[in-house]
Coordinates of C-alpha atoms in Angstrom, one line a residue:
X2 CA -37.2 -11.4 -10.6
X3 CA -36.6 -7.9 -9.4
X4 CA -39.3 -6.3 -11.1
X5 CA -42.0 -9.3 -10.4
X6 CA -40.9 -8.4 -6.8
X7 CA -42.2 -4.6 -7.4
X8 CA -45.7 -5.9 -8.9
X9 CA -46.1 -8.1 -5.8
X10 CA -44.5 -5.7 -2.8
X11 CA -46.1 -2.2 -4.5
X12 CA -49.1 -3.2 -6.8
X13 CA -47.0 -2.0 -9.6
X14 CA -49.4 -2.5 -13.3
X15 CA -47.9 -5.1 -15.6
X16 CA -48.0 -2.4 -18.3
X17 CA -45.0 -0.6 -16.6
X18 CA -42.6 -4.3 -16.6
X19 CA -41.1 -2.4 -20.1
X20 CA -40.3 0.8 -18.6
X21 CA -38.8 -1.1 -15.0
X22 CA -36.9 -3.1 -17.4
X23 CA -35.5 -0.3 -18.9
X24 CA -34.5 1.0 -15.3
X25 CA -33.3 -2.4 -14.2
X26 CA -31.0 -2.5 -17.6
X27 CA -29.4 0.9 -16.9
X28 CA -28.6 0.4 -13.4
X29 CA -26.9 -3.2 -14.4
X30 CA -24.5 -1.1 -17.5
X31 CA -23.7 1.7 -15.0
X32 CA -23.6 -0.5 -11.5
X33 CA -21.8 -3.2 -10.0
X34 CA -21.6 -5.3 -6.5
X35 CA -18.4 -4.5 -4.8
X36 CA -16.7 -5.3 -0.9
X37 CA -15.9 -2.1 1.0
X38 CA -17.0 0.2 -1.0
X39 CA -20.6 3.2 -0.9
X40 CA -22.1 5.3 -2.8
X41 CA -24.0 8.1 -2.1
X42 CA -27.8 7.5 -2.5
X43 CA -28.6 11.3 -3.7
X44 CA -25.7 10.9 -6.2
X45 CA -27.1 7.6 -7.1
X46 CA -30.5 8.6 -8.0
X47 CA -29.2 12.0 -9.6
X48 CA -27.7 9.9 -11.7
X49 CA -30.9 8.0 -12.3
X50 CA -32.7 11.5 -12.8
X51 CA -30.3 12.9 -15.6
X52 CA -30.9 9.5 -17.1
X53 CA -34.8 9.7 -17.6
X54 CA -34.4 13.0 -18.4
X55 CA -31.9 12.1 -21.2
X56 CA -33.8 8.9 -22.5
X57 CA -37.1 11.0 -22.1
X58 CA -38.6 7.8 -19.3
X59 CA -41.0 8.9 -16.8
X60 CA -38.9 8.0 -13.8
X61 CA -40.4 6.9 -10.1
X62 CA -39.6 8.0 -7.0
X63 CA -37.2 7.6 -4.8
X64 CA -38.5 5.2 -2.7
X65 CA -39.6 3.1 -5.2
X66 CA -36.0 3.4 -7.1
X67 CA -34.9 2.5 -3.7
X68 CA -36.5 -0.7 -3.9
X69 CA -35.7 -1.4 -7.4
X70 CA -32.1 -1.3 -6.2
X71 CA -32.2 -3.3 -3.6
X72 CA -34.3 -5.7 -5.6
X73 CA -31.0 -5.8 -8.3
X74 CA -28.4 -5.6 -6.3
X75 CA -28.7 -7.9 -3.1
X76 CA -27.0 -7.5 0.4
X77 CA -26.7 -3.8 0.1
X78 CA -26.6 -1.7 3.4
X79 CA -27.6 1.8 3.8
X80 CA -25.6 4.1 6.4
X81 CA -25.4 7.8 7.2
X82 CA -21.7 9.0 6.7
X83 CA -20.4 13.1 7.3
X84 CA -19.8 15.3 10.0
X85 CA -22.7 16.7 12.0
X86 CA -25.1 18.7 10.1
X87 CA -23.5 17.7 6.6
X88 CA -24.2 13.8 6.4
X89 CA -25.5 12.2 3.9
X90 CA -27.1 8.2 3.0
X91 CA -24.7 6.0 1.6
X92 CA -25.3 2.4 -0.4
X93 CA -22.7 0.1 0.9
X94 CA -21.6 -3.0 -1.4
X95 CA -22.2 -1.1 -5.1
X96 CA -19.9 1.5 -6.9
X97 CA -20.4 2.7 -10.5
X98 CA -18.3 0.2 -12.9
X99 CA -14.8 1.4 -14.0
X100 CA -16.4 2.1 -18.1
X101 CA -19.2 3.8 -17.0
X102 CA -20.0 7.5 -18.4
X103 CA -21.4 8.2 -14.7
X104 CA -17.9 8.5 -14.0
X105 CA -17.5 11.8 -16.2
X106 CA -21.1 13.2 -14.7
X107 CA -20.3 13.4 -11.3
X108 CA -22.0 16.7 -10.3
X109 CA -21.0 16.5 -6.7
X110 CA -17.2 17.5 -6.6
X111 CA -16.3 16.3 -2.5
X112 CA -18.6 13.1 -3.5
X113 CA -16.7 12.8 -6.8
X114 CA -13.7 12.8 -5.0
X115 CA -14.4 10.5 -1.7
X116 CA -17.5 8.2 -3.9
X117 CA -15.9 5.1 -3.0
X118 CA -15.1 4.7 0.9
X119 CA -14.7 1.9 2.7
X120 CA -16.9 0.3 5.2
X121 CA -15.4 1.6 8.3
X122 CA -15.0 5.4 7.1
X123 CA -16.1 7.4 9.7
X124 CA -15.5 10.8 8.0
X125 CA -13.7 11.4 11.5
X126 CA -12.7 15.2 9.9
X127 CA -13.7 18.4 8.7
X128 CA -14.5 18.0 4.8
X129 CA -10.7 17.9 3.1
X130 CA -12.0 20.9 0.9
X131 CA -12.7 22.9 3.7
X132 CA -9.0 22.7 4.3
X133 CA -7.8 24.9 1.5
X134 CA -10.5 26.9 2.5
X135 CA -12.0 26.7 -0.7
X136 CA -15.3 27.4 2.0
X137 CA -18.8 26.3 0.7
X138 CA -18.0 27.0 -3.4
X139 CA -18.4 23.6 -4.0
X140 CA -21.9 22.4 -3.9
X141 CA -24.3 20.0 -5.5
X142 CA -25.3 22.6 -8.4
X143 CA -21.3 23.3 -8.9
X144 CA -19.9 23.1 -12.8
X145 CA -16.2 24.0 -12.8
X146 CA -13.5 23.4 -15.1
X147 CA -11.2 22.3 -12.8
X148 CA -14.4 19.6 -12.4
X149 CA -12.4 17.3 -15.1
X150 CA -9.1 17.1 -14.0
X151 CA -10.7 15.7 -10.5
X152 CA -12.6 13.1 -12.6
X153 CA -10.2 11.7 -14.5
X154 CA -8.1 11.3 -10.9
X155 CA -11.4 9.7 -9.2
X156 CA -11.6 7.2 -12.5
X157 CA -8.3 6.0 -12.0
X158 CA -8.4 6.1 -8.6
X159 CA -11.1 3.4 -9.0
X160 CA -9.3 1.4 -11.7
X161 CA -6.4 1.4 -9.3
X162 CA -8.3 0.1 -6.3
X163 CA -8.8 -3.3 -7.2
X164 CA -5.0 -4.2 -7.0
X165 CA -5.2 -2.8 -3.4
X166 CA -6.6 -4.2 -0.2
X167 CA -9.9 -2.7 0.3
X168 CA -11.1 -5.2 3.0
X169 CA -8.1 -4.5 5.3
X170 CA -8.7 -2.4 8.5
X171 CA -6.0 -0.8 11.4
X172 CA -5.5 -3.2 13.7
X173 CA -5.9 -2.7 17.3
X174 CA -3.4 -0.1 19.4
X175 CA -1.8 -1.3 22.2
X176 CA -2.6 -0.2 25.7
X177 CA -0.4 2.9 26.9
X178 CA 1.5 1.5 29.7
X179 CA 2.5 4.2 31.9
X180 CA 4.5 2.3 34.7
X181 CA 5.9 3.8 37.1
X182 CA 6.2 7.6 35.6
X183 CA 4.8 10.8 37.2
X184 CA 2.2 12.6 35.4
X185 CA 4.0 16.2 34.4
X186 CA 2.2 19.4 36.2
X187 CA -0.2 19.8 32.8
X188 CA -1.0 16.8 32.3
X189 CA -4.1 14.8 33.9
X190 CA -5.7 11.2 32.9
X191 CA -8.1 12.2 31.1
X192 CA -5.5 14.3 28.9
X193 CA -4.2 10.7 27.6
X194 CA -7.4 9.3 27.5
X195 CA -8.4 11.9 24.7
X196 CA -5.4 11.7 23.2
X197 CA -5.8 8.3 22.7
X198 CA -9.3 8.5 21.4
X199 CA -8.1 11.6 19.1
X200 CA -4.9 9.9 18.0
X201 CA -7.2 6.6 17.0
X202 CA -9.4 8.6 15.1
X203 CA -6.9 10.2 13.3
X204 CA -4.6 7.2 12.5
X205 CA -8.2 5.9 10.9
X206 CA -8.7 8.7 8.9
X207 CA -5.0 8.3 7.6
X208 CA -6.1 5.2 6.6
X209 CA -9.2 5.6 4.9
X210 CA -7.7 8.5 2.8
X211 CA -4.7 6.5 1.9
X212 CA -7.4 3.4 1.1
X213 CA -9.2 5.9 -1.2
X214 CA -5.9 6.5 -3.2
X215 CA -6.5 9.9 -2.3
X216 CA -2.8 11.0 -0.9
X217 CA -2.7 14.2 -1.4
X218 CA -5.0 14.8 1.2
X219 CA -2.4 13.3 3.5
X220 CA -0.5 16.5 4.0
X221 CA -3.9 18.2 4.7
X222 CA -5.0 15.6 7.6
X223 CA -1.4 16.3 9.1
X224 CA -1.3 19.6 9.3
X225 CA -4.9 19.4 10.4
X226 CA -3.7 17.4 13.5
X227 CA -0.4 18.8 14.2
X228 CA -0.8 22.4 13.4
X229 CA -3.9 22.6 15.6
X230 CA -5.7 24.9 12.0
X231 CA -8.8 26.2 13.3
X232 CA -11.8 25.7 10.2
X233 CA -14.6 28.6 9.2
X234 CA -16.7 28.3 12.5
X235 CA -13.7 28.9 15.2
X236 CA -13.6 24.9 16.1
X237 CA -10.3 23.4 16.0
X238 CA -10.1 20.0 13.9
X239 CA -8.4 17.4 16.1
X240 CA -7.5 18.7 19.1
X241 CA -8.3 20.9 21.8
X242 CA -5.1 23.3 22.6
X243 CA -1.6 22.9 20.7
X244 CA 0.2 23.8 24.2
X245 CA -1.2 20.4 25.5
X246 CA -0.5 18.1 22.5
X247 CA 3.4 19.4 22.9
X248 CA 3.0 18.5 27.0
X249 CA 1.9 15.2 25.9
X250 CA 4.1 14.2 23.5
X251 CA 7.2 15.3 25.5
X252 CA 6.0 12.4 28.3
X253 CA 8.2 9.3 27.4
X254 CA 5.5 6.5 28.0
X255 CA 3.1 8.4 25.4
X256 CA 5.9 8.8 22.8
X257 CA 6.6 5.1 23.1
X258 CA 2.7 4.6 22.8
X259 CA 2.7 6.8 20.0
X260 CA 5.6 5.2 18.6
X261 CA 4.1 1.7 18.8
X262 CA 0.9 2.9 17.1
X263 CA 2.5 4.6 14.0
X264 CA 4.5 1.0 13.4
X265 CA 0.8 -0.4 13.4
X266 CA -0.7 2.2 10.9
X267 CA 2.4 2.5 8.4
X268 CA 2.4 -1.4 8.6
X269 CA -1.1 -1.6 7.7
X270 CA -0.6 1.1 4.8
X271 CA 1.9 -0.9 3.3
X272 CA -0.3 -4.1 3.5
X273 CA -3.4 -2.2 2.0
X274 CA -0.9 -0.5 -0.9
X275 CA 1.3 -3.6 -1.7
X276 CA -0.5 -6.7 -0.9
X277 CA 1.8 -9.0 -3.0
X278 CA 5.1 -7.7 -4.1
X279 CA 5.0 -9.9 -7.0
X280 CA 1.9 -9.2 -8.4
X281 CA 1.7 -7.2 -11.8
X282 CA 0.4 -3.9 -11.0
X283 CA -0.1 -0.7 -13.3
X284 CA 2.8 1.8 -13.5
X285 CA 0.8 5.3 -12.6
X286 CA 0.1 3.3 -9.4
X287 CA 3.4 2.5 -8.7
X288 CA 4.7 5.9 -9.8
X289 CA 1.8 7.3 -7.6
X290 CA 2.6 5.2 -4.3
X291 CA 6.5 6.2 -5.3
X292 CA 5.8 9.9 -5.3
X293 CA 3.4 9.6 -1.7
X294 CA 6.7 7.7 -0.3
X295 CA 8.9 10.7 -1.7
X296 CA 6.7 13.5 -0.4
X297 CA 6.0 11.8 3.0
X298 CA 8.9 13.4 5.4
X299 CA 8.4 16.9 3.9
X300 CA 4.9 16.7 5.1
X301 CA 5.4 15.6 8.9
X302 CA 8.0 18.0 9.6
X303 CA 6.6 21.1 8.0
X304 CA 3.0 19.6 10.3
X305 CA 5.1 19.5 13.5
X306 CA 7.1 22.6 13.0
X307 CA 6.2 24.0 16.2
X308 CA 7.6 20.7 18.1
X309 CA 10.9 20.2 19.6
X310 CA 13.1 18.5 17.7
X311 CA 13.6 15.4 19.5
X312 CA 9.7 14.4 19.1
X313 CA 9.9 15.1 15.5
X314 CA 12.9 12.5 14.9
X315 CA 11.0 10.3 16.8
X316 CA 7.7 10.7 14.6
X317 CA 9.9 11.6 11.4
X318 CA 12.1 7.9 12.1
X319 CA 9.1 5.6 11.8
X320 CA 7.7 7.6 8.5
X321 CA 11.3 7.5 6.9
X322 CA 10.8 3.3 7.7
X323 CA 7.7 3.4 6.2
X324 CA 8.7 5.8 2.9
X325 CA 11.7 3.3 2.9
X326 CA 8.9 0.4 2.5
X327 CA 7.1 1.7 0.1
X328 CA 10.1 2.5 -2.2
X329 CA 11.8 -1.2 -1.5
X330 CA 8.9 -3.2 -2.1
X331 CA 7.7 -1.2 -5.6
X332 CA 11.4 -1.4 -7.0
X333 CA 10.8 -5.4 -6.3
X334 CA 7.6 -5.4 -7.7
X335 CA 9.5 -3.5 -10.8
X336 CA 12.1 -6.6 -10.5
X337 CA 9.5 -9.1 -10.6
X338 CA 7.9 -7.7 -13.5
X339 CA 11.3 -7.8 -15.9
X340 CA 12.1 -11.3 -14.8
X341 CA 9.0 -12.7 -15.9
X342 CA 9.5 -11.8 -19.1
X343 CA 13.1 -13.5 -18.8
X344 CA 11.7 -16.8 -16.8
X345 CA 9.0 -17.1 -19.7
X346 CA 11.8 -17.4 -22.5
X347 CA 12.7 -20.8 -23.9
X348 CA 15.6 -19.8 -25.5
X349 CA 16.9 -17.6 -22.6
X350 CA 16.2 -20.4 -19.6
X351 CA 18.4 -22.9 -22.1
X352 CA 21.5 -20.4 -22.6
X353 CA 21.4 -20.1 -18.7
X354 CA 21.6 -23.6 -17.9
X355 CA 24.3 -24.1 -20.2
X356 CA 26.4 -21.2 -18.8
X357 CA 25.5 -22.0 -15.5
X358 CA 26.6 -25.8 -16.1
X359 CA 30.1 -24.3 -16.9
X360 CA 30.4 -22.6 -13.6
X361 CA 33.4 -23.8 -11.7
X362 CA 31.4 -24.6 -8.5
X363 CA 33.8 -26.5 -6.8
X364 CA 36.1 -23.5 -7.0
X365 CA 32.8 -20.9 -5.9
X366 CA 32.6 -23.4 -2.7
X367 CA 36.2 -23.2 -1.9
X368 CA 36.3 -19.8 -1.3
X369 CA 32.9 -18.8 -0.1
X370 CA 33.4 -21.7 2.9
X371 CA 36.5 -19.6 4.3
X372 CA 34.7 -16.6 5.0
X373 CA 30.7 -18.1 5.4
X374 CA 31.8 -21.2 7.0
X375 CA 28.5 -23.0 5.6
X376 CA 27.8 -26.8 5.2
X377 CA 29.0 -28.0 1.9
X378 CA 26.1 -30.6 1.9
X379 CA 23.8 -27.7 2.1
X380 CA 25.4 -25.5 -0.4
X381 CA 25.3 -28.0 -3.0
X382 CA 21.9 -29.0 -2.7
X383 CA 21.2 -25.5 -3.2
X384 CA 23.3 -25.0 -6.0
X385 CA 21.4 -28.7 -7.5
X386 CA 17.8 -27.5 -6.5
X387 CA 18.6 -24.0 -8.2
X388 CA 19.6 -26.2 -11.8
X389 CA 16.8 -28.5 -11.4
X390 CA 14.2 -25.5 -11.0
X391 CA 15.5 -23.3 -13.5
X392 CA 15.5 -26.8 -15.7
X393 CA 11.6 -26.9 -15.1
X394 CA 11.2 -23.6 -16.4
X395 CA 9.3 -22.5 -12.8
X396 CA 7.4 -19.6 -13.2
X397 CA 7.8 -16.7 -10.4
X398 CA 5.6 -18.2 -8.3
X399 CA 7.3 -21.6 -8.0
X400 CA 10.7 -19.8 -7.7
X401 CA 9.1 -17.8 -4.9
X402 CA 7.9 -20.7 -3.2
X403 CA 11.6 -22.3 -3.6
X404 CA 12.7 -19.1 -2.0
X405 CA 10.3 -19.8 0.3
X406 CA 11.2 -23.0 1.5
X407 CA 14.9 -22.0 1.3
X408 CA 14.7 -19.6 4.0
X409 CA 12.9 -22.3 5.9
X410 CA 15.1 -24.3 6.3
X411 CA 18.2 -22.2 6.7
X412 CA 16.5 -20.5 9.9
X413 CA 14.2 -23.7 11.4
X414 CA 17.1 -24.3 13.8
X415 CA 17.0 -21.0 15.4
X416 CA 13.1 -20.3 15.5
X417 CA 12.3 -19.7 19.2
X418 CA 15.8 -18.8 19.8
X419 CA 17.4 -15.1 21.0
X420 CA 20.0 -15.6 17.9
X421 CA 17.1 -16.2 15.5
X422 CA 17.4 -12.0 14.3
X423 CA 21.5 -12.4 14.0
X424 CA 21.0 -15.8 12.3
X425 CA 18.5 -14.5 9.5
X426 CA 21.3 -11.3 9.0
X427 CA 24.2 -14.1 8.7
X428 CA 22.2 -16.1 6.1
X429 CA 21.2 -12.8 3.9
X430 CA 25.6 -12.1 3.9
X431 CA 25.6 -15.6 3.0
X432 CA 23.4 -15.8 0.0
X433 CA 24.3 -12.3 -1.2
X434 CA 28.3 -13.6 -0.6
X435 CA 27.6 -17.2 -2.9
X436 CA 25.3 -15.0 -5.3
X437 CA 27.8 -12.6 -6.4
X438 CA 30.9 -15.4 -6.6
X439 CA 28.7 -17.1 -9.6
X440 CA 27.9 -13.6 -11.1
X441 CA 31.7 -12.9 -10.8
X442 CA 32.4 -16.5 -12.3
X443 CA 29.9 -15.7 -15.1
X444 CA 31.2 -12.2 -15.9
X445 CA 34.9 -13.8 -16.1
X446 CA 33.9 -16.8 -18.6
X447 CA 31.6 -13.8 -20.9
X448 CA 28.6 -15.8 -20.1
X449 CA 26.2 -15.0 -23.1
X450 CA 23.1 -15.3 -20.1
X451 CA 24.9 -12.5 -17.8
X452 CA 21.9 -10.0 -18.1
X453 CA 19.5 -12.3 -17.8
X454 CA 21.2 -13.6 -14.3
X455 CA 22.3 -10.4 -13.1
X456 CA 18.5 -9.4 -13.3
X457 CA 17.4 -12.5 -12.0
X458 CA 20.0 -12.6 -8.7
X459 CA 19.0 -9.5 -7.7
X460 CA 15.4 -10.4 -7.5
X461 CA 16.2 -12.9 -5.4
X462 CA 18.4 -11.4 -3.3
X463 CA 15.6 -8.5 -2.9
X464 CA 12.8 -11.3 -2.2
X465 CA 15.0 -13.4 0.0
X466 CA 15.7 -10.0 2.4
X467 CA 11.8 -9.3 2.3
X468 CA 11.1 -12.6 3.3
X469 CA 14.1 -12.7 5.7
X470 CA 12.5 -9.1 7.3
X471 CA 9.2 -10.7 7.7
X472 CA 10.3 -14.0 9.5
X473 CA 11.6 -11.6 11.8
X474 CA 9.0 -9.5 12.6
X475 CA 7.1 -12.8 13.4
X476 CA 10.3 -14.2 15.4
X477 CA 10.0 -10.8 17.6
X478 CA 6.8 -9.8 17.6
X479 CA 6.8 -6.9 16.1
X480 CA 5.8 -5.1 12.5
X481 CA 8.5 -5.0 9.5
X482 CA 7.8 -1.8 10.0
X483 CA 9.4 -1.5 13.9
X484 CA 11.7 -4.2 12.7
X485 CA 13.5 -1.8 10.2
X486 CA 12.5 1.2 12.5
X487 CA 14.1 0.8 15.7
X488 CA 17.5 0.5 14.5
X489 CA 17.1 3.4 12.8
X490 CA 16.7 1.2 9.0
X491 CA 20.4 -0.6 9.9
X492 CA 19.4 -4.3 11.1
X493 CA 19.6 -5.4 7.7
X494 CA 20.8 -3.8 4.5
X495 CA 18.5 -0.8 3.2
X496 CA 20.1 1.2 0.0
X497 CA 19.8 4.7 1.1
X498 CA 20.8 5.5 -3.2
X499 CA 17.0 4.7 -4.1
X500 CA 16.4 6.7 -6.9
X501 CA 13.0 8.8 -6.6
X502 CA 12.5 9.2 -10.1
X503 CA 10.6 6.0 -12.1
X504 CA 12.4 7.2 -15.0
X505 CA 15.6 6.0 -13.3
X506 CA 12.9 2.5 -12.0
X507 CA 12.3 2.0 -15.5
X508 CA 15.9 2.5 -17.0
X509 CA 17.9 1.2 -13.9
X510 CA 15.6 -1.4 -12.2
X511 CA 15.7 1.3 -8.8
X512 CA 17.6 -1.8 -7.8
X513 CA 19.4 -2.3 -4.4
X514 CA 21.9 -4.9 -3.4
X515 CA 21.2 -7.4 0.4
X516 CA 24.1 -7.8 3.0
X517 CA 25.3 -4.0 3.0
X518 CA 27.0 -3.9 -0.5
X519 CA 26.7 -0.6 -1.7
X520 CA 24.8 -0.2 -5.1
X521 CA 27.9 2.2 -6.8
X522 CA 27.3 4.2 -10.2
X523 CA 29.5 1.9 -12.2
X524 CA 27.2 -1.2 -10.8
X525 CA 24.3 1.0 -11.8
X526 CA 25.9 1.6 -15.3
X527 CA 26.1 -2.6 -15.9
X528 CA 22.7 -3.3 -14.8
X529 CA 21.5 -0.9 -17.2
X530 CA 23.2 -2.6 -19.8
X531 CA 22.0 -5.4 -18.6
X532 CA 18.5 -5.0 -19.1
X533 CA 18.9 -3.7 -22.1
X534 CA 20.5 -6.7 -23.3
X535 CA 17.7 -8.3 -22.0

């Protein structure tokens, strides 16, 4: 069809359909549709070029390759992306497929790097090279060794960005609300109105480099802001004078602004880098999005060196929620990933439900309803729902939508209420209190199933607090993010022990503990033995 549509639109002969097809084959091995994602159209037909050349074809122009593209792949837009004077034409809606060799011929090495963006990148700053002022070394023509290591990083890079959010964008910022508080001496409206343009932009470009995978360029965009680092021609990056960004952020109704609009950005991240906790997702990601969480606080304070230090708490609190995140939600994803293998076990589902069936209950309930005070008709229908799912042999899913519907129902009474935040809290001591009496109960009778049950509570006590968290943020309005945030990551229980190392992820779980129970060594030491009994 596409190449009948060349012979009609541009009179090519019928004698050329073998050659076109040839064409139309090669970009179908090398090319694919994809949402969010360009291409540079130089790149693009350089590629084609180098092809031709190899395959010894007589290739057509541009234009007419042009066509033959759009003929193939359908939908595509074209826009011009880069700063002034360095843009370039981009295909929207086709990247080169994860197999292809194109991905070792890159020739371009800021285009090898930054191929992929998505649709809203703006290149709203200087080019990230420019930075390390490795100045204009790196052109088109450009062959250096270091050209590999980059290559293999934008290959995986792209392998890696199908189990992340491409399609998500930062949502709006909220209006900055200055009330009743006097402008300082040097500081005029249309000060904050460019700092809110500025700090937009820049919150944008956080996201699009973070959406590219590419994190390391995080510390560069930072710096870039903060720092006020002037590039090759004399300009300065972000914004105009250092002197003013410091008057601004030392006004209290922009620092709340500010404040408000990095809980929208680092909730966004998280969204775009973890969609679903419990999906499966490759380990180098994982260990990747670990080390960005790791690295993240070194970068903003050495940026805002020259700030007071109240301003950098402020800044430094919300990126410590957000590093917090990240490192939470990947050691559940790690949990999630063990217990399937335990959920998918005949043998192991059985042993439970036979050690489980020898669980004094009545005994569990007689001490737990001194100190949680529950209703006994609720905890045994837990503790009967719990035996008949495991029974089924639910996969994660279904136990995450029992989870699911637990927590909903625990906290219906209380939505719309005040109390709704303290009554999630009192349901998370609860659960973890209930939780660890049939552990204890297990560990007394030398339950043969122990490992398998110690892995599998604390998945669930780590699901039922990230479920818990969100249902708050809904109840209040506000992100997980500024939920865990504003009380400086205290509302519920965070495990400030994380380990940073995924050697420790993969030998220990990285595992932390809900309602405030501290996650000691010799805890540590038994749920390493435990998955190794597993």
């Amino acid at each position: 069809m596409a190449i009948e549509n060349l012979h009609k639109s541009e009179g090519i002969a019928t004698h050329k359909s073998s050659l076109l097809n040839s064409h139309l084959q090669w970009l179908l091995d090398n090319y694919e549709t994809a949402d969010g994602v360009s291409l540079p159209r130089c790149s693009l037909y350089n590629h084609y070029l180098r092809h031709c050349q190899e395959q010894k074809l007589d290739p057509v122009n541009a234009a007419s390759f042009g066509k033959l593209i759009r003929s193939v792949f359908m939908g595509l837009r074209t826009r011009r992306l880069g700063t002034r004077g360095n843009s370039k034409y981009h295909y929207y809606g086709i990247r080169i497929k994860p197999d292809s060799p194109l991905n070792r011929l890159q020739e371009d090495t800021q285009y090898m790097a930054m191929r992929q963006q998505p649709v809203h990148q703006k290149q709203r700053f200087k080019p990230l090279h420019k930075v390390d002022g490795m100045g204009d070394s790196l052109s088109c023509s450009s062959h250096h060794s270091s050209g590999t290591a980059e290559q293999s990083m934008a290959a995986q890079s792209q392998h890696h960005q199908q189990y992340i959010d491409m399609s998500h964008a930062l949502p709006p910022f909220p209006d900055l609300d200055l009330g009743s508080a006097p402008l300082h001496e040097r500081i005029t409206m249309a000060d904050i109105k460019k700092l809110q343009t500025l700090y937009r932009d820049h919150c944008e470009a956080t996201l699009d480099v973070v959406m590219n995978l590419q994190f390391h360029f995080i510390e560069k965009l930072w710096q870039s802001f903060w720092c006020s680092v002037p590039s090759n021609d004399g300009t300065v990056y972000i914004h105009h004078t250092l002197l003013a960004l410091l008057s601004l952020c030392k006004f209290e109704p922009v620092k709340h602004w500010m404040r408000s609009c990095d809980h929208i950005l680092y909730q966004a991240l998280v969204e775009i880098l973890i969609p679903d906790v419990l999906r499966p997702v490759p380990s180098t990601l994982t260990q990747a999005i670990r080390n960005f969480a790791k690295s993240l606080e070194g970068w903003l304070i050495s940026a805002m060196s020259d700030f007071p230090q109240e301003i950098v708490r402020t800044k430094v609190a919300v990126v410590s929620a957000f590093a917090q995140t990240l490192r939470r939600y990947t050691s559940l994803n790690h949990l999630a990933q063990a217990a399937r293998a335990v959920l998918q076990n005949t043998s192991q589902i059985n042993q439970m439900l036979a050690d489980l069936n020898r669980v004094d209950f009545a005994n569990v309930q007689e001490q737990a309803s001194w100190v949680c005070q529950c209703d006994e008709g609720v905890v045994q229908r837990l503790e009967q729902d719990f035996k008949a799912t495991l029974q089924q042999q639910s996969s994660l899913d279904q136990w995450a939508a029992w989870l699911d519907s637990v927590v909903s129902q625990v906290l219906k009474p209380h939505e719309g209420s005040p109390s709704f935040p303290r009554a999630a809290r009192q349901f998370l001591l609860k659960w973890s209190f209930y939780s660890s009496m049939v552990i204890r109960d297990l560990t007394l009778r030398s339950a043969a199933s122990f490992g398998s049950f110690h892995l599998i509570r604390l998945l669930y006590d780590e699901y039922m607090f990230y479920l818990v968290e969100h249902r708050v943020a809904k109840a209040t309005e506000e992100t997980p993010i500024a939920v865990m945030g504003e009380v400086g990551m205290g509302v519920f229980f965070m495990d400030p022990s994380f380990s940073d190392d995924m050697s420790d992820l993969g030998s220990e779980g990285d595992v932390s503990r809900c309602a405030g129970e501290p996650v000691v060594k010799r805890e540590r030491i038994e749920i390493n033995h435990s998955l190794q009994e597993i």
